[in-house]
Amino acid sequence: APTQARVKVYIIDEVHMLSSGAFNALLKTLEEPPAHVVFILATTEPHKIPATIISRTQRFDFRRITPEDIVKRMRFILDDKQITYDDAALKVIAKAAEGGMRDALSILDQVLSFGDNHVTTEDALDVTGGVTTAVLGKYLAAVLAKDHAQALKMIEDLLASGKDAGRLIEDLIEYLRDLLVNQQAPTLLGDLEKSLLDDQFKILSENFKPEQIYHMIDVLNSTQQQLRMTNHPEIYLEVATVRLSETTTPQVTAAPTQAENPQFEKLTAKVKQLSDQLKRVEANGGTIPPPTRTRKHVKAKANHVNRKAIYPILGAATKQDLTNLKDVWPNLLGLLSITKRAMMKVSEPVAASPNGVIVSFDYDIYVERAMNDAALMTELESGLQKLTGKQPKIVLVQSDVWPTIRQDYIQELKAPENKEQKADTKPQIPPVVSKLTELFGKDAPNVTIKND
């Protein structure tokens, strides 16, 4: 029973963590609660609480505090303490708090410890690990202009200054979200978001297409998932930067109407004819041969590969050499410059020998760029020499033609064996022919011996 107050309040935090036995014991108390006791069950996962408990309680869902209310509260506290501040700094703190007043005040205390009774935007960004909208806009402008060097340099500078890679991606996604909302429904942007935007934002909003923003958010979201499983976030950020810069947005055109296209009826008739033929083939139990265009295309690309350089490497290649190379491959990428490292991130070693290495790339464009980049090849060779003590020859191929090259090499290895077997196989001479040859001789006149 309470000694001073009218009731005694018991708060059970994270109540969903209770065991089944504990819930059963609590249920008995909730069925016949004392008049002077109030239980508050707090949880972030109400679906894990048994239905028997939920049916005997009242549910109140707490909502996040709006950034505007958080800013208003921090202004009240700072004015009361006679501490000066930048409005932009309070907005950065409110955004980082994500609806939690306690988190906002904790961040504010940390920012105050940086300055001399003045809350600055720079200190707020340093504490929260955030990036200014001006920097984000400059980065996306470089991406839009396909300026790889500028965008990668900005990533390097941001990470070198101590910015968190995960937080940087979150800021980029939010910035792109604001771009999209500003394009489609500008009235939905809150006062807080509008106050943090600048002229660069307006320029990007006019130049970016919605399809580009959709793709960028997908790339950044995928990169965000990958960052959770790596100790080298800078590599994934660099690759994401290149992917964002080099992606071309497909042009969306309106379908021609019948009036605009005089061949519409002819094409419709052709489609109907092909459809009827397909039905007849299926009715007769026939099958339609699979398309071979892709295979022919891959075969054509494989014919342009430098096999004279690849086959010697395959001839001396061992599984142990490839394993050793894969072990040092991340370290080799770390020795490259930023732009070279981003290019090599879409590659992997597929074969290795003491004197040669074969590296496959996911895309044709990277194979061509790498082969024409003498500086990259020099960095790779010197890096391998530093890590392995060897300087093997490096050959580049595309990943989709690599299986074809390897299969062709195996076929060529088998070819000499087949030729030897054919050469060793001689036609058998029947015994009758051999006997006649002994009696009359091989060159006897008026006698012809045929081995039919």
Short mmCIF file of C-alpha atoms in Angstrom, two decimals:
data_model
loop_
_atom_site.label_atom_id
_atom_site.label_comp_id
_atom_site.label_asym_id
_atom_site.label_seq_id
_atom_site.Cartn_x
_atom_site.Cartn_y
_atom_site.Cartn_z
CA ALA A 1 0.00 0.00 0.00
CA PRO A 2 1.24 3.56 -0.67
CA THR A 3 2.58 5.44 2.34
CA GLN A 4 2.13 9.01 1.06
CA ALA A 5 0.45 9.13 -2.38
CA ARG A 6 -3.04 7.94 -3.18
CA VAL A 7 -1.82 5.13 -5.45
CA LYS A 8 1.38 3.23 -6.07
CA VAL A 9 2.53 3.06 -9.70
CA TYR A 10 4.54 0.11 -11.08
CA ILE A 11 6.19 0.68 -14.48
CA ILE A 12 7.39 -2.46 -16.29
CA ASP A 13 9.57 -1.41 -19.23
CA GLU A 14 10.01 -3.73 -22.24
CA VAL A 15 7.28 -5.94 -20.84
CA HIS A 16 7.34 -8.18 -23.93
CA MET A 17 10.59 -9.68 -22.60
CA LEU A 18 8.80 -11.44 -19.70
CA SER A 19 8.67 -15.24 -19.77
CA SER A 20 5.47 -17.25 -20.04
CA GLY A 21 5.54 -18.00 -16.33
CA ALA A 22 5.97 -14.33 -15.46
CA PHE A 23 3.04 -13.39 -17.70
CA ASN A 24 0.87 -15.99 -15.99
CA ALA A 25 1.76 -14.60 -12.57
CA LEU A 26 1.09 -11.04 -13.78
CA LEU A 27 -2.25 -12.14 -15.23
CA LYS A 28 -3.52 -13.21 -11.81
CA THR A 29 -2.76 -9.76 -10.45
CA LEU A 30 -4.37 -7.99 -13.42
CA GLU A 31 -7.55 -10.06 -13.08
CA GLU A 32 -8.11 -8.76 -9.52
CA PRO A 33 -5.99 -5.58 -9.26
CA PRO A 34 -5.82 -3.77 -5.90
CA ALA A 35 -7.57 -0.42 -5.94
CA HIS A 36 -4.44 1.45 -4.85
CA VAL A 37 -2.10 0.03 -7.53
CA VAL A 38 -1.61 1.11 -11.14
CA PHE A 39 0.48 -0.93 -13.60
CA ILE A 40 2.07 0.73 -16.64
CA LEU A 41 3.34 -1.79 -19.19
CA ALA A 42 5.72 -0.17 -21.67
CA THR A 43 6.83 -1.94 -24.83
CA THR A 44 7.98 -1.30 -28.39
CA GLU A 45 6.65 -4.67 -29.61
CA PRO A 46 3.04 -5.04 -28.44
CA HIS A 47 2.42 -7.97 -30.78
CA LYS A 48 4.61 -10.13 -28.51
CA ILE A 49 2.36 -9.61 -25.48
CA PRO A 50 -0.19 -12.41 -24.84
CA ALA A 51 -3.78 -11.62 -25.78
CA THR A 52 -4.91 -12.40 -22.22
CA ILE A 53 -2.79 -9.50 -20.95
CA ILE A 54 -3.82 -7.08 -23.70
CA SER A 55 -7.52 -7.76 -23.09
CA ARG A 56 -7.17 -6.56 -19.48
CA THR A 57 -5.31 -3.32 -20.24
CA GLN A 58 -5.92 0.04 -21.86
CA ARG A 59 -3.64 0.80 -24.79
CA PHE A 60 -2.05 4.20 -25.45
CA ASP A 61 0.19 4.64 -28.49
CA PHE A 62 2.90 7.26 -28.03
CA ARG A 63 3.87 9.35 -31.03
CA ARG A 64 7.15 10.98 -31.92
CA ILE A 65 7.48 14.65 -31.12
CA THR A 66 7.54 16.85 -34.20
CA PRO A 67 10.83 18.59 -35.06
CA GLU A 68 9.08 21.96 -34.73
CA ASP A 69 8.07 21.21 -31.12
CA ILE A 70 11.58 20.02 -30.30
CA VAL A 71 13.08 23.23 -31.69
CA LYS A 72 10.55 25.29 -29.74
CA ARG A 73 11.44 23.50 -26.50
CA MET A 74 15.21 23.91 -27.03
CA ARG A 75 14.72 27.62 -27.73
CA PHE A 76 12.84 27.96 -24.45
CA ILE A 77 15.63 26.23 -22.52
CA LEU A 78 18.43 28.22 -24.14
CA ASP A 79 16.64 31.54 -23.73
CA ASP A 80 16.02 30.75 -20.10
CA LYS A 81 19.74 30.01 -19.60
CA GLN A 82 20.66 33.09 -21.65
CA ILE A 83 22.65 31.01 -24.16
CA THR A 84 22.90 32.19 -27.75
CA TYR A 85 22.35 29.82 -30.66
CA ASP A 86 22.02 29.45 -34.42
CA ASP A 87 18.53 28.54 -35.60
CA ALA A 88 20.02 26.16 -38.17
CA ALA A 89 21.89 24.33 -35.38
CA LEU A 90 18.66 23.66 -33.46
CA LYS A 91 17.04 22.34 -36.63
CA VAL A 92 19.96 19.98 -37.22
CA ILE A 93 19.65 18.67 -33.65
CA ALA A 94 15.87 18.23 -33.94
CA LYS A 95 16.30 16.30 -37.18
CA ALA A 96 18.93 14.00 -35.64
CA ALA A 97 16.77 13.34 -32.55
CA GLU A 98 14.14 11.59 -34.73
CA GLY A 99 11.22 12.59 -32.55
CA GLY A 100 12.82 12.01 -29.15
CA MET A 101 12.98 15.01 -26.82
CA ARG A 102 15.40 13.28 -24.47
CA ASP A 103 17.76 12.52 -27.36
CA ALA A 104 17.52 16.13 -28.56
CA LEU A 105 18.45 17.50 -25.14
CA SER A 106 21.34 15.04 -24.83
CA ILE A 107 22.70 16.18 -28.20
CA LEU A 108 22.22 19.79 -27.15
CA ASP A 109 24.31 19.19 -24.01
CA GLN A 110 27.09 17.72 -26.12
CA VAL A 111 27.01 20.68 -28.51
CA LEU A 112 27.18 23.12 -25.60
CA SER A 113 30.32 21.40 -24.36
CA PHE A 114 32.00 22.26 -27.67
CA GLY A 115 31.37 26.01 -27.65
CA ASP A 116 31.49 28.89 -25.24
CA ASN A 117 27.80 29.37 -24.39
CA HIS A 118 26.90 29.47 -28.06
CA VAL A 119 25.32 26.70 -30.13
CA THR A 120 26.76 26.76 -33.67
CA THR A 121 25.70 24.81 -36.75
CA GLU A 122 29.23 23.45 -37.23
CA ASP A 123 29.29 22.00 -33.71
CA ALA A 124 25.84 20.48 -34.18
CA LEU A 125 26.94 18.78 -37.39
CA ASP A 126 30.13 17.51 -35.75
CA VAL A 127 28.19 15.96 -32.86
CA THR A 128 25.43 14.41 -34.98
CA GLY A 129 27.76 13.34 -37.79
CA GLY A 130 25.51 15.05 -40.30
CA VAL A 131 26.38 16.89 -43.48
CA THR A 132 25.13 20.31 -44.51
CA THR A 133 22.59 20.53 -47.30
CA ALA A 134 25.07 22.65 -49.23
CA VAL A 135 27.58 19.79 -49.30
CA LEU A 136 24.90 17.26 -50.23
CA GLY A 137 23.72 19.51 -53.04
CA LYS A 138 27.25 19.97 -54.34
CA TYR A 139 27.81 16.20 -54.31
CA LEU A 140 24.58 15.46 -56.21
CA ALA A 141 25.40 18.23 -58.68
CA ALA A 142 28.70 16.45 -59.43
CA VAL A 143 26.78 13.20 -59.82
CA LEU A 144 24.34 14.83 -62.21
CA ALA A 145 27.23 16.24 -64.26
CA LYS A 146 28.93 12.80 -64.25
CA ASP A 147 32.00 14.38 -62.68
CA HIS A 148 33.40 11.23 -61.09
CA ALA A 149 36.58 12.83 -59.83
CA GLN A 150 34.76 15.63 -58.00
CA ALA A 151 32.15 13.33 -56.44
CA LEU A 152 34.74 10.76 -55.31
CA LYS A 153 36.96 13.49 -53.89
CA MET A 154 34.05 14.79 -51.83
CA ILE A 155 33.38 11.30 -50.47
CA GLU A 156 37.04 10.96 -49.51
CA ASP A 157 37.06 14.36 -47.76
CA LEU A 158 33.84 13.64 -45.85
CA LEU A 159 35.07 10.29 -44.56
CA ALA A 160 38.47 11.74 -43.73
CA SER A 161 36.76 14.43 -41.63
CA GLY A 162 35.14 11.71 -39.52
CA LYS A 163 31.67 11.57 -41.07
CA ASP A 164 29.87 8.26 -40.63
CA ALA A 165 29.21 6.43 -43.91
CA GLY A 166 25.79 5.18 -42.80
CA ARG A 167 24.69 8.62 -41.68
CA LEU A 168 25.94 10.13 -44.95
CA ILE A 169 23.75 7.75 -46.95
CA GLU A 170 20.75 8.53 -44.74
CA ASP A 171 21.28 12.26 -45.36
CA LEU A 172 21.52 11.66 -49.11
CA ILE A 173 18.31 9.61 -49.13
CA GLU A 174 16.48 12.30 -47.17
CA TYR A 175 17.79 14.97 -49.52
CA LEU A 176 16.60 13.00 -52.55
CA ARG A 177 13.26 12.46 -50.85
CA ASP A 178 12.92 16.22 -50.39
CA LEU A 179 13.78 16.71 -54.07
CA LEU A 180 11.05 14.29 -55.09
CA VAL A 181 8.45 15.81 -52.76
CA ASN A 182 9.35 19.29 -53.94
CA GLN A 183 8.77 18.18 -57.54
CA GLN A 184 5.52 16.31 -57.00
CA ALA A 185 3.89 18.01 -54.02
CA PRO A 186 5.87 21.04 -52.76
CA THR A 187 3.17 21.94 -50.23
CA LEU A 188 3.97 18.77 -48.26
CA LEU A 189 7.46 20.01 -47.35
CA GLY A 190 7.42 21.17 -43.75
CA ASP A 191 8.76 24.48 -42.54
CA LEU A 192 11.80 22.74 -41.08
CA GLU A 193 12.75 21.10 -44.37
CA LYS A 194 12.23 24.32 -46.31
CA SER A 195 14.40 26.31 -43.94
CA LEU A 196 17.34 23.94 -44.49
CA LEU A 197 17.18 24.12 -48.30
CA ASP A 198 19.16 26.51 -50.49
CA ASP A 199 19.41 27.69 -54.10
CA GLN A 200 21.37 24.57 -55.10
CA PHE A 201 18.38 22.49 -54.04
CA LYS A 202 16.09 24.43 -56.37
CA ILE A 203 18.50 23.96 -59.29
CA LEU A 204 18.73 20.21 -58.69
CA SER A 205 14.95 19.95 -58.34
CA GLU A 206 14.59 21.44 -61.82
CA ASN A 207 17.25 19.23 -63.46
CA PHE A 208 16.69 15.83 -61.86
CA LYS A 209 14.02 13.59 -63.38
CA PRO A 210 11.82 11.50 -61.06
CA GLU A 211 13.15 8.28 -62.63
CA GLN A 212 16.70 9.32 -61.76
CA ILE A 213 15.72 10.01 -58.15
CA TYR A 214 13.97 6.62 -57.88
CA HIS A 215 17.10 4.87 -59.16
CA MET A 216 19.41 6.82 -56.85
CA ILE A 217 17.34 5.98 -53.79
CA ASP A 218 17.42 2.28 -54.78
CA VAL A 219 21.21 2.36 -55.20
CA LEU A 220 21.73 4.14 -51.88
CA ASN A 221 19.34 1.79 -50.08
CA SER A 222 21.21 -1.22 -51.46
CA THR A 223 24.52 0.33 -50.40
CA GLN A 224 23.12 0.98 -46.93
CA GLN A 225 22.37 -2.73 -46.55
CA GLN A 226 25.86 -3.67 -47.72
CA LEU A 227 27.54 -1.31 -45.24
CA ARG A 228 26.24 -3.43 -42.36
CA MET A 229 28.40 -6.37 -43.42
CA THR A 230 31.72 -4.71 -44.26
CA ASN A 231 34.69 -3.09 -42.58
CA HIS A 232 35.48 -1.00 -45.66
CA PRO A 233 32.50 1.34 -46.09
CA GLU A 234 34.50 3.76 -48.23
CA ILE A 235 34.71 1.18 -51.05
CA TYR A 236 30.95 0.72 -51.22
CA LEU A 237 30.41 4.48 -51.13
CA GLU A 238 32.83 4.93 -54.03
CA VAL A 239 31.14 2.20 -56.06
CA ALA A 240 27.74 3.73 -55.32
CA THR A 241 29.05 7.11 -56.47
CA VAL A 242 30.19 5.67 -59.80
CA ARG A 243 26.89 3.82 -60.25
CA LEU A 244 24.93 6.98 -59.54
CA SER A 245 27.06 8.99 -61.98
CA GLU A 246 27.12 6.56 -64.86
CA THR A 247 23.53 5.39 -64.88
CA THR A 248 21.58 6.68 -67.84
CA THR A 249 17.89 7.23 -67.38
CA PRO A 250 15.75 5.46 -69.99
CA GLN A 251 13.75 7.81 -72.13
CA VAL A 252 10.02 7.35 -71.71
CA THR A 253 8.08 8.09 -74.87
CA ALA A 254 4.36 7.99 -75.53
CA ALA A 255 3.09 5.04 -77.51
CA PRO A 256 2.08 6.02 -81.06
CA THR A 257 -1.62 6.00 -81.76
CA GLN A 258 -3.22 4.36 -84.75
CA ALA A 259 -3.60 7.73 -86.47
CA GLU A 260 0.09 8.58 -85.95
CA ASN A 261 1.36 5.21 -87.21
CA PRO A 262 0.01 4.08 -90.62
CA GLN A 263 1.59 0.63 -90.18
CA PHE A 264 -0.46 -0.11 -87.08
CA GLU A 265 -2.92 -2.40 -88.84
CA LYS A 266 -0.11 -4.22 -90.67
CA LEU A 267 1.72 -4.90 -87.41
CA THR A 268 -1.50 -6.06 -85.75
CA ALA A 269 -2.10 -8.54 -88.56
CA LYS A 270 1.48 -9.81 -88.30
CA VAL A 271 1.15 -10.37 -84.57
CA LYS A 272 -2.10 -12.25 -85.09
CA GLN A 273 -0.47 -14.43 -87.74
CA LEU A 274 2.45 -15.28 -85.47
CA SER A 275 0.05 -16.02 -82.62
CA ASP A 276 -1.90 -18.47 -84.82
CA GLN A 277 1.33 -20.20 -85.87
CA LEU A 278 2.37 -20.54 -82.25
CA LYS A 279 -0.96 -22.17 -81.35
CA ARG A 280 -0.60 -24.68 -84.21
CA VAL A 281 2.93 -25.60 -83.11
CA GLU A 282 1.81 -26.17 -79.53
CA ALA A 283 -1.23 -28.18 -80.68
CA ASN A 284 1.03 -30.52 -82.69
CA GLY A 285 3.24 -31.16 -79.70
CA GLY A 286 6.13 -29.17 -81.13
CA THR A 287 8.43 -26.94 -79.22
CA ILE A 288 9.76 -23.52 -80.02
CA PRO A 289 13.56 -23.40 -80.09
CA PRO A 290 15.05 -21.10 -77.47
CA PRO A 291 16.52 -17.83 -78.68
CA THR A 292 20.23 -18.04 -79.46
CA ARG A 293 20.93 -14.36 -79.97
CA THR A 294 22.46 -13.92 -76.54
CA ARG A 295 24.66 -16.99 -76.91
CA LYS A 296 25.87 -15.84 -80.31
CA HIS A 297 26.54 -12.41 -78.92
CA VAL A 298 28.59 -13.84 -76.06
CA LYS A 299 30.44 -16.12 -78.46
CA ALA A 300 31.25 -13.16 -80.70
CA LYS A 301 32.65 -11.21 -77.78
CA ALA A 302 34.66 -14.23 -76.67
CA ASN A 303 36.30 -14.42 -80.11
CA HIS A 304 37.81 -10.96 -79.58
CA VAL A 305 39.57 -11.96 -76.36
CA ASN A 306 43.36 -12.26 -76.33
CA ARG A 307 43.54 -16.05 -76.01
CA LYS A 308 47.30 -16.10 -76.57
CA ALA A 309 47.68 -14.32 -73.24
CA ILE A 310 44.97 -16.28 -71.42
CA TYR A 311 45.77 -19.88 -72.38
CA PRO A 312 49.34 -19.91 -70.93
CA ILE A 313 47.94 -18.67 -67.63
CA LEU A 314 45.26 -21.37 -67.62
CA GLY A 315 47.87 -23.97 -68.45
CA ALA A 316 49.86 -23.20 -65.28
CA ALA A 317 46.93 -22.08 -63.08
CA THR A 318 46.34 -23.76 -59.73
CA LYS A 319 43.59 -23.52 -57.17
CA GLN A 320 46.08 -22.54 -54.48
CA ASP A 321 47.36 -19.59 -56.53
CA LEU A 322 43.78 -18.35 -56.97
CA THR A 323 43.06 -18.73 -53.24
CA ASN A 324 46.19 -16.80 -52.33
CA LEU A 325 45.25 -14.04 -54.77
CA LYS A 326 41.70 -13.73 -53.40
CA ASP A 327 43.12 -13.44 -49.87
CA VAL A 328 45.18 -10.37 -50.78
CA TRP A 329 42.65 -8.88 -53.23
CA PRO A 330 40.96 -6.53 -50.68
CA ASN A 331 44.39 -5.28 -49.60
CA LEU A 332 45.34 -4.74 -53.25
CA LEU A 333 42.23 -2.59 -53.79
CA GLY A 334 43.15 -0.59 -50.70
CA LEU A 335 46.48 0.37 -52.29
CA LEU A 336 44.77 1.91 -55.33
CA SER A 337 43.68 5.50 -55.67
CA ILE A 338 40.01 6.33 -55.12
CA THR A 339 38.94 6.39 -58.76
CA LYS A 340 40.88 3.22 -59.61
CA ARG A 341 39.51 1.43 -56.56
CA ALA A 342 35.91 2.25 -57.51
CA MET A 343 36.51 0.84 -61.00
CA MET A 344 38.07 -2.38 -59.69
CA LYS A 345 35.29 -2.97 -57.16
CA VAL A 346 33.17 -4.59 -59.89
CA SER A 347 35.93 -7.09 -60.67
CA GLU A 348 37.22 -10.34 -59.20
CA PRO A 349 40.09 -12.72 -59.94
CA VAL A 350 38.95 -15.93 -61.65
CA ALA A 351 42.26 -17.69 -62.40
CA ALA A 352 45.87 -17.35 -61.29
CA SER A 353 49.24 -18.93 -61.95
CA PRO A 354 52.75 -18.03 -60.77
CA ASN A 355 53.23 -15.83 -63.83
CA GLY A 356 49.74 -14.55 -64.66
CA VAL A 357 46.38 -13.42 -63.33
CA ILE A 358 42.96 -13.32 -65.04
CA VAL A 359 40.49 -10.75 -63.72
CA SER A 360 36.83 -10.59 -64.80
CA PHE A 361 34.64 -7.47 -64.82
CA ASP A 362 30.87 -7.25 -64.60
CA TYR A 363 30.57 -4.68 -67.39
CA ASP A 364 32.16 -4.18 -70.81
CA ILE A 365 32.83 -0.52 -70.21
CA TYR A 366 35.07 -1.24 -67.23
CA VAL A 367 37.11 -3.80 -69.18
CA GLU A 368 37.81 -1.26 -71.91
CA ARG A 369 38.63 1.50 -69.44
CA ALA A 370 40.94 -0.67 -67.39
CA MET A 371 42.78 -2.03 -70.44
CA ASN A 372 43.34 1.51 -71.73
CA ASP A 373 44.40 2.83 -68.33
CA ALA A 374 48.15 2.29 -68.17
CA ALA A 375 48.34 3.89 -64.71
CA LEU A 376 45.82 1.39 -63.32
CA MET A 377 47.67 -1.61 -64.71
CA THR A 378 50.92 -0.25 -63.27
CA GLU A 379 49.32 0.20 -59.85
CA LEU A 380 47.92 -3.34 -59.94
CA GLU A 381 51.22 -4.91 -60.94
CA SER A 382 53.23 -2.96 -58.35
CA GLY A 383 50.60 -3.74 -55.70
CA LEU A 384 50.77 -7.48 -56.43
CA GLN A 385 54.54 -7.36 -56.29
CA LYS A 386 54.37 -5.64 -52.91
CA LEU A 387 51.81 -8.09 -51.46
CA THR A 388 52.97 -11.38 -53.02
CA GLY A 389 56.57 -10.76 -54.04
CA LYS A 390 55.65 -11.59 -57.64
CA GLN A 391 54.75 -9.43 -60.62
CA PRO A 392 52.43 -11.60 -62.73
CA LYS A 393 50.94 -10.51 -66.03
CA ILE A 394 47.34 -9.28 -65.66
CA VAL A 395 44.71 -10.13 -68.28
CA LEU A 396 41.19 -8.66 -68.16
CA VAL A 397 38.00 -10.31 -69.44
CA GLN A 398 34.27 -9.75 -69.08
CA SER A 399 32.47 -12.05 -66.67
CA ASP A 400 29.80 -13.25 -69.14
CA VAL A 401 32.40 -14.47 -71.69
CA TRP A 402 34.70 -16.08 -69.13
CA PRO A 403 32.81 -19.45 -69.04
CA THR A 404 32.99 -19.62 -72.85
CA ILE A 405 36.74 -18.97 -72.85
CA ARG A 406 37.34 -21.60 -70.21
CA GLN A 407 35.21 -24.18 -72.07
CA ASP A 408 37.05 -23.47 -75.34
CA TYR A 409 40.37 -23.99 -73.58
CA ILE A 410 39.22 -27.37 -72.26
CA GLN A 411 38.09 -28.41 -75.75
CA GLU A 412 41.47 -27.47 -77.21
CA LEU A 413 43.22 -29.56 -74.59
CA LYS A 414 41.14 -32.58 -75.62
CA ALA A 415 41.66 -32.02 -79.36
CA PRO A 416 45.25 -33.39 -79.56
CA GLU A 417 44.19 -36.56 -77.73
CA ASN A 418 41.43 -37.16 -80.28
CA LYS A 419 43.88 -36.63 -83.16
CA GLU A 420 46.35 -39.12 -81.69
CA GLN A 421 43.62 -41.69 -81.24
CA LYS A 422 42.57 -41.27 -84.88
CA ALA A 423 46.17 -41.49 -86.05
CA ASP A 424 46.78 -44.71 -84.12
CA THR A 425 43.70 -46.31 -85.59
CA LYS A 426 44.74 -48.07 -88.87
CA PRO A 427 42.42 -49.98 -91.23
CA GLN A 428 42.43 -53.73 -90.67
CA ILE A 429 43.55 -55.85 -93.68
CA PRO A 430 41.47 -59.02 -94.14
CA PRO A 431 43.41 -62.36 -93.92
CA VAL A 432 42.42 -63.31 -97.52
CA VAL A 433 43.98 -60.15 -98.91
CA SER A 434 47.16 -60.75 -96.89
CA LYS A 435 47.42 -64.34 -98.23
CA LEU A 436 46.96 -63.27 -101.89
CA THR A 437 49.61 -60.60 -101.41
CA GLU A 438 52.07 -63.27 -100.20
CA LEU A 439 51.29 -65.57 -103.18
CA PHE A 440 51.36 -63.09 -106.06
CA GLY A 441 53.26 -60.18 -104.56
CA LYS A 442 52.05 -56.65 -104.05
CA ASP A 443 53.18 -55.44 -107.51
CA ALA A 444 52.41 -58.58 -109.58
CA PRO A 445 51.35 -57.82 -113.25
CA ASN A 446 47.75 -58.52 -114.34
CA VAL A 447 46.75 -59.00 -110.68
CA THR A 448 44.74 -56.37 -108.80
CA ILE A 449 44.18 -56.79 -105.07
CA LYS A 450 41.34 -54.75 -103.64
CA ASN A 451 40.64 -54.25 -99.96
CA ASP A 452 36.87 -53.47 -100.06
#
